[in-house]
Coordinates of C-alpha atoms in Angstrom, one line a residue:
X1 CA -4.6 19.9 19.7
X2 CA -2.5 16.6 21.3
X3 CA -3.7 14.6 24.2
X4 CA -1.8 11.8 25.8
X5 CA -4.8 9.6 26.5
X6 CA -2.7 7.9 29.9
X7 CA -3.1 10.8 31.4
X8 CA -6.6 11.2 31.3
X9 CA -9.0 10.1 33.9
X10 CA -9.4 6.7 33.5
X11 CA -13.2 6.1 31.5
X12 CA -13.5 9.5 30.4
X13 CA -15.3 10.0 27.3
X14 CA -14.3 11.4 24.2
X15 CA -17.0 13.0 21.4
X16 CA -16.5 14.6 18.5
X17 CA -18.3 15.0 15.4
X18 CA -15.5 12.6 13.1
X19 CA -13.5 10.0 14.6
X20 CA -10.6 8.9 12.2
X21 CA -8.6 5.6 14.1
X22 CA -5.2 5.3 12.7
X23 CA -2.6 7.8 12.6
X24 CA -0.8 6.6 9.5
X25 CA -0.5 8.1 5.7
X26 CA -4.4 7.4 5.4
X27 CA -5.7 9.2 8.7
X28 CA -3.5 12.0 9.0
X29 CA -4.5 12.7 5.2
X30 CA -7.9 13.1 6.0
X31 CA -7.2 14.5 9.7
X32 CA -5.6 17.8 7.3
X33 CA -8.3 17.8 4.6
X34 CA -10.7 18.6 7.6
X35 CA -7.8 21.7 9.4
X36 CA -10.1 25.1 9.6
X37 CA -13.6 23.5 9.1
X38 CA -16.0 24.0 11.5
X39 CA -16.2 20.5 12.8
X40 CA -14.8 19.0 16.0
X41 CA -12.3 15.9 14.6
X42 CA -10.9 13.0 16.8
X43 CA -7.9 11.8 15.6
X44 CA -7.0 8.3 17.2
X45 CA -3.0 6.7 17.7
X46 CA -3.0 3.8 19.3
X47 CA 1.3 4.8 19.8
X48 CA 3.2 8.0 20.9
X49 CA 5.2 9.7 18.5
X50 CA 8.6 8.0 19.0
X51 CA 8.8 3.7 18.4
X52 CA 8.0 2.2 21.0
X53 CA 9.0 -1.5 21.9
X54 CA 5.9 -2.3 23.9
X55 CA 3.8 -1.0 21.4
X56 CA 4.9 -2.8 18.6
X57 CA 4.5 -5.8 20.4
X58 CA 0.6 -5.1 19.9
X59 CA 1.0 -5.7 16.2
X60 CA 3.1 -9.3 16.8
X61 CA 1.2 -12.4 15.1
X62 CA 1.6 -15.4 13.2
X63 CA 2.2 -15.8 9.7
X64 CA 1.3 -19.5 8.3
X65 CA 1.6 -19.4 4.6
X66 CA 3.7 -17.9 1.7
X67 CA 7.2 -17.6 3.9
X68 CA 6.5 -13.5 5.1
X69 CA 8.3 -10.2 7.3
X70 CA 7.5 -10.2 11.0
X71 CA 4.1 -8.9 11.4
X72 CA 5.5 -7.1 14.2
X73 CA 8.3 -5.0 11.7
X74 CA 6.7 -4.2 8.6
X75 CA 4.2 -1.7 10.5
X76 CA 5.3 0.8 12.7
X77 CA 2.9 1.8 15.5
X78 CA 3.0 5.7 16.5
X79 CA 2.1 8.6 14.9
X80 CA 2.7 8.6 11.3
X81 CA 2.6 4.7 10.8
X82 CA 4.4 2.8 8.5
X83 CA 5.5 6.0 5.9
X84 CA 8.4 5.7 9.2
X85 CA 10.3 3.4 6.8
X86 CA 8.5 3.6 3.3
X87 CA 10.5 3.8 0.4
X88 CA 8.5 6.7 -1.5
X89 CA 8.2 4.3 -4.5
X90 CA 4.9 5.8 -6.2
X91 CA 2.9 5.7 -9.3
X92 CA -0.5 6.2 -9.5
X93 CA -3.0 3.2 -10.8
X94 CA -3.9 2.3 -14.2
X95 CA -7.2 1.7 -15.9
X96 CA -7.2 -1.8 -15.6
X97 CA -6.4 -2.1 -12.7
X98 CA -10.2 -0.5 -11.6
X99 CA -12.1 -2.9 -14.8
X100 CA -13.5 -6.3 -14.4
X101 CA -11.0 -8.9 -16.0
X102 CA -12.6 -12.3 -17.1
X103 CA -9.6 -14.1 -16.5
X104 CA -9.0 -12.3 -13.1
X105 CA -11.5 -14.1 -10.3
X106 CA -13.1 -11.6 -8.6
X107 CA -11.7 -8.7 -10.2
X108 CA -13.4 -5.2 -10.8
X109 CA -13.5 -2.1 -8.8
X110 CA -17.2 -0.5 -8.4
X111 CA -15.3 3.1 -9.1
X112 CA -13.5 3.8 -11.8
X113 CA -9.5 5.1 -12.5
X114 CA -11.6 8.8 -13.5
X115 CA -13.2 8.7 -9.6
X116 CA -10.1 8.9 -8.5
X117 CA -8.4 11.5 -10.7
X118 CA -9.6 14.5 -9.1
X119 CA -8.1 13.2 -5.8
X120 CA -4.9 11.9 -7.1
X121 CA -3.2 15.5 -7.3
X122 CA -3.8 16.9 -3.9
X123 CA -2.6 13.4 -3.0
X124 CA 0.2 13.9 -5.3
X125 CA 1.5 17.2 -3.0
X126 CA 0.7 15.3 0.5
X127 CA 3.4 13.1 -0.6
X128 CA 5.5 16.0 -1.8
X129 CA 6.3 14.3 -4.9
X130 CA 6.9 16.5 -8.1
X131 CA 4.2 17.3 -10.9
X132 CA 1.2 15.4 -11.6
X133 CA 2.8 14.4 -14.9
X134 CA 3.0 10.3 -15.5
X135 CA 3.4 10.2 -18.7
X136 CA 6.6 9.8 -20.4
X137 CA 6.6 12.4 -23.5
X138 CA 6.3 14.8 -20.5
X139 CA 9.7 13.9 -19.0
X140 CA 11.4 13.4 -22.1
X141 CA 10.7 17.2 -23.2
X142 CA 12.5 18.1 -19.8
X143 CA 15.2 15.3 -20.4
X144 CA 15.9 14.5 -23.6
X145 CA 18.1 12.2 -22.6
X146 CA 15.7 10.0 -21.0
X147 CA 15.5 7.6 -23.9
X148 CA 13.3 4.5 -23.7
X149 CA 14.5 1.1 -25.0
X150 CA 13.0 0.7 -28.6
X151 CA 10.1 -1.8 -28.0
X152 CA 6.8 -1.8 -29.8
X153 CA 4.5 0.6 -27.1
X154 CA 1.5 -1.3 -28.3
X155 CA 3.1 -4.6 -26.6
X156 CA 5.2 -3.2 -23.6
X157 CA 4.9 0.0 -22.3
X158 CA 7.2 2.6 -20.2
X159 CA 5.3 3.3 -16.3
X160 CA 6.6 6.3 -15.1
X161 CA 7.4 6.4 -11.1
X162 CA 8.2 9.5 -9.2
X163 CA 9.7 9.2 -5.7
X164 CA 8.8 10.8 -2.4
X165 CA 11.5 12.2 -0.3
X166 CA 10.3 9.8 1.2
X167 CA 7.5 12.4 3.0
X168 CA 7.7 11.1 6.7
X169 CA 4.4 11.9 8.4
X170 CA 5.5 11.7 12.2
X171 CA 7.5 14.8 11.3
X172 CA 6.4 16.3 8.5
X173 CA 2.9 16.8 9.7
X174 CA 2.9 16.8 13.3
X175 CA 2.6 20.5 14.0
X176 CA 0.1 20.9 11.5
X177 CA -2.0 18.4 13.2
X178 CA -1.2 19.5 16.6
X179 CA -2.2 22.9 16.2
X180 CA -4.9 22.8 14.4
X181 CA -7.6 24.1 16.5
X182 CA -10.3 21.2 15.6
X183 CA -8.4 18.5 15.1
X184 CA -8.4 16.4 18.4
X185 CA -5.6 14.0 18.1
X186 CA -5.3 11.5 21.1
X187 CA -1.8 9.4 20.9
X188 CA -1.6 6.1 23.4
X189 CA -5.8 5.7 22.4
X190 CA -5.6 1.8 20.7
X191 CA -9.3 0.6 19.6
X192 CA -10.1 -2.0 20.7
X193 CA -14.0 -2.6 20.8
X194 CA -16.6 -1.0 18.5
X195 CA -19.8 -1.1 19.6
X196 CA -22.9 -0.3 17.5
X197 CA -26.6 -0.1 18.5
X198 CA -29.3 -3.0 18.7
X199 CA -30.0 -3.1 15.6
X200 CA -26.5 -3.0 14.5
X201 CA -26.4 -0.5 11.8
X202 CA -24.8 2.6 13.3
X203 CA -21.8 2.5 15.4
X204 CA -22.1 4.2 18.8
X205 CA -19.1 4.4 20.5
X206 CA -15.5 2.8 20.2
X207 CA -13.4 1.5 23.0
X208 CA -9.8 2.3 23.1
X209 CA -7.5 1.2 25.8
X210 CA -3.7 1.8 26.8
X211 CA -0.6 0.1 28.6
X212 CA -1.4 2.4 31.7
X213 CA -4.1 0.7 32.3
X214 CA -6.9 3.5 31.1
X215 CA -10.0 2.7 29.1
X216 CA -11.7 5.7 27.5
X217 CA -15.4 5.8 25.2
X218 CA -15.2 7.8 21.8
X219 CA -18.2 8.8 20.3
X220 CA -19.0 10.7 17.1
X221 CA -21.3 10.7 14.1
X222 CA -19.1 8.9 11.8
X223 CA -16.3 6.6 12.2
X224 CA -13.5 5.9 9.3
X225 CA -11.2 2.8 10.7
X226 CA -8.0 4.1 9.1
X227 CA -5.6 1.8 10.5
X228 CA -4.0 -0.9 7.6
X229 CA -5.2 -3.4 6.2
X230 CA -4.2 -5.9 8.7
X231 CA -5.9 -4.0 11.3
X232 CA -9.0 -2.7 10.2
X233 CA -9.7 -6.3 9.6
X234 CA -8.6 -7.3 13.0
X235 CA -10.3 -4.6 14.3
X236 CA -13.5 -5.8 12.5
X237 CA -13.4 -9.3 13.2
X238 CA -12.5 -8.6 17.1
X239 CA -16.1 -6.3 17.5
X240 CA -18.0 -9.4 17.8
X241 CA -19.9 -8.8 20.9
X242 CA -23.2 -7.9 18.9
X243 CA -22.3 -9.6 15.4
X244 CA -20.6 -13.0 16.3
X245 CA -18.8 -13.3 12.9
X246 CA -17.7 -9.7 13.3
X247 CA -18.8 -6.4 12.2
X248 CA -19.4 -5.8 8.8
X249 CA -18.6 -10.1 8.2
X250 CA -22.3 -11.3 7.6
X251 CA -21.1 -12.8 4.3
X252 CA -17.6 -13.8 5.6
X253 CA -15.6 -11.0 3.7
X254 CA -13.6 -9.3 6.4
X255 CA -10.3 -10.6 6.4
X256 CA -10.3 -12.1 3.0
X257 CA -8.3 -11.2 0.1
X258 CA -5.5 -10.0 1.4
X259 CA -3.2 -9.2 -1.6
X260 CA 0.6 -7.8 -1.4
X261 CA 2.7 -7.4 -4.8
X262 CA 5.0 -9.9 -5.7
X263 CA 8.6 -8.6 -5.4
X264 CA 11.2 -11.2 -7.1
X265 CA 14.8 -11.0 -9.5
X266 CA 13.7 -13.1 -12.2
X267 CA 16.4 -12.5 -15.1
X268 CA 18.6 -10.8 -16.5
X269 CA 18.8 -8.3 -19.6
X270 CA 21.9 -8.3 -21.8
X271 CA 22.7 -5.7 -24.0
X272 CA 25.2 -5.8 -27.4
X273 CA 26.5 -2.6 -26.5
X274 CA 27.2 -1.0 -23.3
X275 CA 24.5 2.0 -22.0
X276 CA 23.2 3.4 -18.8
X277 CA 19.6 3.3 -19.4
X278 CA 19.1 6.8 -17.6
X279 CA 15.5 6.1 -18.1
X280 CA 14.7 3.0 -15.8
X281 CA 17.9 3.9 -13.2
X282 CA 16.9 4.9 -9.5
X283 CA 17.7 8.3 -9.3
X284 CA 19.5 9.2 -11.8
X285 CA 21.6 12.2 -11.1
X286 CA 18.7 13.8 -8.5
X287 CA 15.8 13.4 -10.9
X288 CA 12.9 11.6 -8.8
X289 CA 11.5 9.5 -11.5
X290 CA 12.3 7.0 -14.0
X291 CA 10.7 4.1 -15.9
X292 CA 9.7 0.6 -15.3
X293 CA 8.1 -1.9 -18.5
X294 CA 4.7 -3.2 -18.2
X295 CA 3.0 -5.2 -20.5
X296 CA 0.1 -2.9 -22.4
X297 CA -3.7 -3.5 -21.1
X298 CA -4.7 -5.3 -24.7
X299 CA -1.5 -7.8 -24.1
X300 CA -2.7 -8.3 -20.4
X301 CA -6.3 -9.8 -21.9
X302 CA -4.8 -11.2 -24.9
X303 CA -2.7 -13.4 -22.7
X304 CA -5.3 -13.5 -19.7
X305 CA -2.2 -12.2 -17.3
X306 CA -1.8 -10.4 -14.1
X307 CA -0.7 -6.5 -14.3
X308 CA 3.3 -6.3 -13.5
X309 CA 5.8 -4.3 -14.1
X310 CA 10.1 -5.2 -14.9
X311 CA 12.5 -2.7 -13.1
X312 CA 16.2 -2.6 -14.2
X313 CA 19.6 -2.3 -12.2
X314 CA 23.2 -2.5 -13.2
X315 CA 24.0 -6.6 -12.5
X316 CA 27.4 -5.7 -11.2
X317 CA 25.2 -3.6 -8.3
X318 CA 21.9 -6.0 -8.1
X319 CA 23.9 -9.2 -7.7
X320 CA 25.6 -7.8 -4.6
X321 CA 21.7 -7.2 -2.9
X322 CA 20.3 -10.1 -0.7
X323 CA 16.7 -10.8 -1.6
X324 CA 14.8 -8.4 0.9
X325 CA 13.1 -11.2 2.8
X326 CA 16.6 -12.6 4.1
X327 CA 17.3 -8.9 4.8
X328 CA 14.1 -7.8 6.7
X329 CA 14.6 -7.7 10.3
X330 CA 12.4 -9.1 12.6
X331 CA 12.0 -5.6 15.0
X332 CA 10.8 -2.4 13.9
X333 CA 13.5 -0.5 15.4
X334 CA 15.8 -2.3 13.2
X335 CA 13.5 -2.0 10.0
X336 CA 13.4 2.0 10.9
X337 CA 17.3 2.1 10.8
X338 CA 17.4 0.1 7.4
X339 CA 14.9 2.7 5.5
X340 CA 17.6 5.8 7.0
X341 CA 20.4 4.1 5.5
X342 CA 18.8 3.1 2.2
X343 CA 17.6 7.1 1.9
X344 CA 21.1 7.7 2.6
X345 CA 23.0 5.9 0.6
X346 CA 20.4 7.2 -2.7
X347 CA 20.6 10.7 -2.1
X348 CA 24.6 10.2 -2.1
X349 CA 24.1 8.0 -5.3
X350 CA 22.5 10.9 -6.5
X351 CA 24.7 13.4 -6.0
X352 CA 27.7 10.9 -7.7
X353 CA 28.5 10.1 -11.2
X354 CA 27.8 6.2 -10.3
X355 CA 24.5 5.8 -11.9
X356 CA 26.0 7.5 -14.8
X357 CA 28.2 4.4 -15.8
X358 CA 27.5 2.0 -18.4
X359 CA 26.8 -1.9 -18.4
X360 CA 26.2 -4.2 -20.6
X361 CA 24.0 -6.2 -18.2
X362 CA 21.1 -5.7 -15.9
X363 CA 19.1 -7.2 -13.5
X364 CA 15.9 -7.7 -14.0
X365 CA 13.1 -7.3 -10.8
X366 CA 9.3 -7.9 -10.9
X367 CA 6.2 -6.5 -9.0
X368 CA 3.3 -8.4 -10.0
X369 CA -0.1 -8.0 -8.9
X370 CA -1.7 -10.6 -6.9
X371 CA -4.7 -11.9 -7.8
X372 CA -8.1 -11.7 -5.4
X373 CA -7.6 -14.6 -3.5
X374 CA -10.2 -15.4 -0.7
X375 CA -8.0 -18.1 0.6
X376 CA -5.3 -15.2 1.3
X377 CA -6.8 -13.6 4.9
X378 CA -6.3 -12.0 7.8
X379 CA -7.9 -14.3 11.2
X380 CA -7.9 -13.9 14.6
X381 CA -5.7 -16.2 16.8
X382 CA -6.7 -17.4 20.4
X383 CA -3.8 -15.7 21.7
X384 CA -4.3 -12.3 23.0
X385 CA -1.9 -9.1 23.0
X386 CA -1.3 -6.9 26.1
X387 CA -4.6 -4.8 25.9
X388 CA -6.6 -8.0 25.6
X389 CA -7.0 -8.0 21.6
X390 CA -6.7 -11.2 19.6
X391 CA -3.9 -11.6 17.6
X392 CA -3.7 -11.9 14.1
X393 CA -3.1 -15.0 12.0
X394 CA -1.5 -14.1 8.5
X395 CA -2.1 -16.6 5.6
X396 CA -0.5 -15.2 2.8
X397 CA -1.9 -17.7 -0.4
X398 CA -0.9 -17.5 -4.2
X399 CA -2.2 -18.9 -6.9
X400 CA -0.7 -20.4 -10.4
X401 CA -1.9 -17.2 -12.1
X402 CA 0.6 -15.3 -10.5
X403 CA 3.4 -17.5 -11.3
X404 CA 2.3 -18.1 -14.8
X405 CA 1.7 -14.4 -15.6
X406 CA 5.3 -13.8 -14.3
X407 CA 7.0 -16.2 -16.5
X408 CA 4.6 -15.0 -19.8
X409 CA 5.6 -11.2 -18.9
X410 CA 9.3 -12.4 -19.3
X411 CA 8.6 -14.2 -22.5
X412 CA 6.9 -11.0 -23.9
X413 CA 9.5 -8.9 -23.1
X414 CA 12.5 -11.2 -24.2
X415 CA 10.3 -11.4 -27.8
X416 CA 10.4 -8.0 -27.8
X417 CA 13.7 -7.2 -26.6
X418 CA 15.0 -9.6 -29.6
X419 CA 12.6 -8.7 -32.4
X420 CA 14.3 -5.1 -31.9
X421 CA 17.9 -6.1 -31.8
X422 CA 18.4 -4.2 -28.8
X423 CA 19.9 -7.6 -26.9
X424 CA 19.0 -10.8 -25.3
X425 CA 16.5 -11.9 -22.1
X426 CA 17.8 -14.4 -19.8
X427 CA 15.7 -16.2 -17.7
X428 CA 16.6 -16.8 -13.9
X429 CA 16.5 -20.7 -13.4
X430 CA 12.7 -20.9 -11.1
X431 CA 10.8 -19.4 -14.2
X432 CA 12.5 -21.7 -16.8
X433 CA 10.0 -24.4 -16.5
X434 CA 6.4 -23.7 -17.9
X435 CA 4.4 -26.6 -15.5
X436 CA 6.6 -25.7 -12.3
X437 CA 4.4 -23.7 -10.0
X438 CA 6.3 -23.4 -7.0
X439 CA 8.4 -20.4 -6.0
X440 CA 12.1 -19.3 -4.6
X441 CA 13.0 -19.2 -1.1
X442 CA 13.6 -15.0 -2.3
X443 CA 10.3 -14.7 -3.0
X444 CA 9.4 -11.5 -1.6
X445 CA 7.0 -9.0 -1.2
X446 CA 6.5 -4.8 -1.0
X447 CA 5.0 -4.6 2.9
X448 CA 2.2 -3.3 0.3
X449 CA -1.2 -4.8 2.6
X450 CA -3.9 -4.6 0.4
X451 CA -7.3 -6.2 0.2
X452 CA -9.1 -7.2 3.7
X453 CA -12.4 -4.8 3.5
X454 CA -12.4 -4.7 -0.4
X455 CA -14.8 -2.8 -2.2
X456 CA -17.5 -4.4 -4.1
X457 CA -20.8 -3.4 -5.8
X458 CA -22.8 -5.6 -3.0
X459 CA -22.2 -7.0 0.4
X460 CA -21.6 -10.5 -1.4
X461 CA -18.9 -9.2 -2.8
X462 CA -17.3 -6.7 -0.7
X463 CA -17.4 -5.4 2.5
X464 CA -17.3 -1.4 1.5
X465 CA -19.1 -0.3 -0.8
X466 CA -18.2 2.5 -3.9
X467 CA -17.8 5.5 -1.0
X468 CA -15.8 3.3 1.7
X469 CA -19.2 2.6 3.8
X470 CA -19.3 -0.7 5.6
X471 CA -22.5 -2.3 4.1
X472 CA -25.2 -2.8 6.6
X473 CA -23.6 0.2 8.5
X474 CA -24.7 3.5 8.4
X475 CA -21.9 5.5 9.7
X476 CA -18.5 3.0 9.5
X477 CA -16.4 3.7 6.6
X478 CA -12.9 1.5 6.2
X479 CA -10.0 4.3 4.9
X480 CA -6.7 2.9 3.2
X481 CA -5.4 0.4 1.3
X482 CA -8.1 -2.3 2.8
X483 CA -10.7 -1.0 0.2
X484 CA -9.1 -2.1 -2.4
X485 CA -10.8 -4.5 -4.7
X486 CA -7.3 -5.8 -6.7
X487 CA -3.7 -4.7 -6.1
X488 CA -2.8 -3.5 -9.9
X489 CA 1.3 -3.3 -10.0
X490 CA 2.1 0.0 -8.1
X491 CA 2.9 1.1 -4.5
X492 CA -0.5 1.7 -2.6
X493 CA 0.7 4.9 -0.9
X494 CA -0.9 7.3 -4.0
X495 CA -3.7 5.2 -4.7
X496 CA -4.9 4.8 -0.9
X497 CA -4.3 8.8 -0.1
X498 CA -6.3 9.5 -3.3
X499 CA -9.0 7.2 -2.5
X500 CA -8.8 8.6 1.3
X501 CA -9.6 12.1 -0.4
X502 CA -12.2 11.2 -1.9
X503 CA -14.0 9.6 1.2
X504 CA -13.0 12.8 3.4
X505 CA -15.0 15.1 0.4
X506 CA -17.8 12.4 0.5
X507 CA -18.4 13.3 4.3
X508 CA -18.2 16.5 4.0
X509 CA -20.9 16.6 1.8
X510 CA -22.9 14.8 3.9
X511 CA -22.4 17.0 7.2
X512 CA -22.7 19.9 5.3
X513 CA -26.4 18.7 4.1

């Protein structure tokens, strides 16, 4: 069921017995792991389901750190959120990622990698990517002629990726949501207020507000903020009417720790002979997978690194590519219109002989996790948007670790690379020096908005804890990529909508008690 809430009678309330915000990959998830059940759900879009200029406008702020993307362009505001111009890149998480690492400050999930696997292939089919296979013996059976480069797999190892269509919510799954009898979805409905009771442990109604001037009340038994990680937070920090530091920020949390993955050329690989490398080329021929090299858990702690991962593209392609952060446009419209093209021009790739040629020289590209950084946050600014909601003030901080754990993966892998005779590492000239911490004007990042309202095993060190539940709330959970406690080296978009999953069966257990 749809309602445009500007065309409702202005103050009218709204009660169900779930109230997801957020319209994006994480809230439409759960919104169809609850189709057919016998509860009533509100669904909440701030946006329509087309772009919308003023809307974006809502999500413009300041960015005052690292050099970043318009705030405004790297989320997309309307039904189906940002998977509007995602990429599909996904793998799922490793074991690692979820442990506590001594060398990683504040590092450790309070849930495991094996929480998550039940969840990961339902997520898996939401995403409409193929099996639930990531390992590589699996594809090689199917493709024999996926051959790996011959490194030693107890030093660097081959991460298998598969790749989305890329699964575009805002039409993928708009009818199901529409017409599913209890799922109540409200489009122009932007939260703006959440107000909780005197004693500030449950959450009794939520304020949401449009540009026609309407203000509605939604009330429920639970509440799951689902928006992104920039949001929630802002969401959070703006409800502080009854907590002056902000919902769920007793121990100044929310907003903290905001972590994207690194996205950088750093060198190049040069082979003896020439080869096409089937297995690390994007799309190769149709198939949606391929491989990237990561250093192996034991080499991570040996060398007290960061998680990463090396991907590989013909040079004679790569060098052609501006670094995405001089390509990013500052409007949405125009960010929408880049991801088309890009799915364009791959699926015609794909249908060529062109990624069948042979080099003797590739590119090299890192994603490397960033490590939990409370200096990296999300704040409010003094300025307000249209519907009265402070802006947000991005302060995007790294750390040495990061650049250090870059440069040691490339030293690994050009070890390794040589000890097998399979050709030579070059590095790019900002990683050459071993004392020089600063980074390149290309330094990028994935749009990947992590971090926020991580989970923790207490409220001193997280704001959610192991089930998604604010602490010190009874009935505010935080859905998405915000939970997250570290950023490991893969796209969120698996991760979150397994982690979403498993919150959505959580509840349901609990209103089925």
């Amino acid at each position: 069921m749809h309602i445009d809430a500007r065309r409702l009678e202005n103050h009218s309330l709204i009660e169900g017995d779930l109230c997801i915000v957020g319209a994006g990959a994480a809230g439409i998830s759960i919104a169809l792991d609850w189709i057919n059940t016998p509860f009533k759900v509100i669904l909440l879009e701030g946006g329509g389901f087309e772009l919308d200029p003023a809307m974006q406008d809502l999500y413009a702020g300041k960015s005052i750190g690292q050099k970043y993307y318009s705030l405004e362009a790297v989320r997309l505001h309307y039904f189906g959120g940002t998977t509007g111009h995602w990429a599909g890149y996904c793998s799922t998480y490793d074991d690692i990622d979820f442990e506590k690492r001594d060398w990683v400050p504040r590092s450790g999930w309070p849930i495991t990698k094996e929480d998550l696997e039940p969840y990961y292939p339902k997520a898996q089919q939401i995403l409409e990517l193929g099996p639930y296979e990531y390992d590589l013996a699996y594809w090689q059976k199917k493709y024999p002629e996926l051959v790996p480069l011959p490194l030693d797999n107890q030093v660097i190892w081959n991460k298998i990726w598969q790749f989305s269509p890329p699964t575009r919510f805002n039409t993928r799954y708009r009818s199901a949501i529409v017409n599913a009898k209890n799922i109540h979805l409200y489009t122009y409905a932007d939260a703006t207020n959440i107000e909780a009771d005197d004693t500030v442990r449950t959450i009794r109604q939520i304020t949401v507000k449009n540009l026609a001037g309407k203000e509605h009340t939604v009330k429920a038994k639970y509440f799951i903020l689902a928006c992104c990680a920039l949001q929630n937070a802002r969401l959070l920090l703006a409800s502080n009417q009854q907590a002056p530091k902000g919902l769920g920020n007793d121990h100044d949390l929310v907003g903290r720790h905001f972590m994207e993955h690194l996205e950088v050329k750093s060198g190049l690989l040069q082979l003896p002979v020439k080869s096409s490398l089937r297995l690390y080329m994007l799309n190769f021929m149709g198939l949606r997978m391929r491989a990237e090299l990561s250093t192996t858990a034991e080499i991570q702690k040996k060398y007290q690194i960061l998680n990463g991962t090396v991907s590989l593209s013909p040079e004679l392609v790569a060098s052609r590519e501006k670094p995405m952060i001089e390509l990013f446009p500052k409007k949405a419209a125009q960010s929408v219109e880049m991801a088309s093209s890009f799915v364009k021009e791959l699926r015609a790739e794909s249908k060529s002989k062109a990624n069948e040629k042979q080099y003797t020289s590739f590119e090299l590209f890192t994603r490397m996790e960033q490590s939990p950084n409370p200096n990296s946050r999300v704040t409010l600014d003094t300025v307000k948007d249209a519907l009265g909601m402070p802006r947000i003030i991005l302060d995007w901080q790294l750390t040495e670790q990061e650049k250090r754990s870059i440069r040691q993966l490339y030293l690994i892998l050009g070890q390794q690379i040589g000890v097998s005779g399979s050709g030579r590492v070059q590095l790019m000239e900002w990683l050459r020096k071993g004392d020089d911490y600063s980074w390149p004007d290309f330094l990028g990042g994935g749009w990947h908005h992590m971090g926020t309202t991580r989970m923790g095993e207490n409220p001193q060190t997280g704001v959610v804890d192991q089930n998604c539940r604010v602490f010190g709330i009874d009935n505010l959970f935080m859905g998405g990529s915000s939970c997250f406690s570290t950023a490991g080296s893969a796209n969120p978009t698996l991760t979150l909508t397994a982690l979403v999953l498993r919150l959505s069966d959580f509840l349901k257990h609990k209103f089925l008690k």
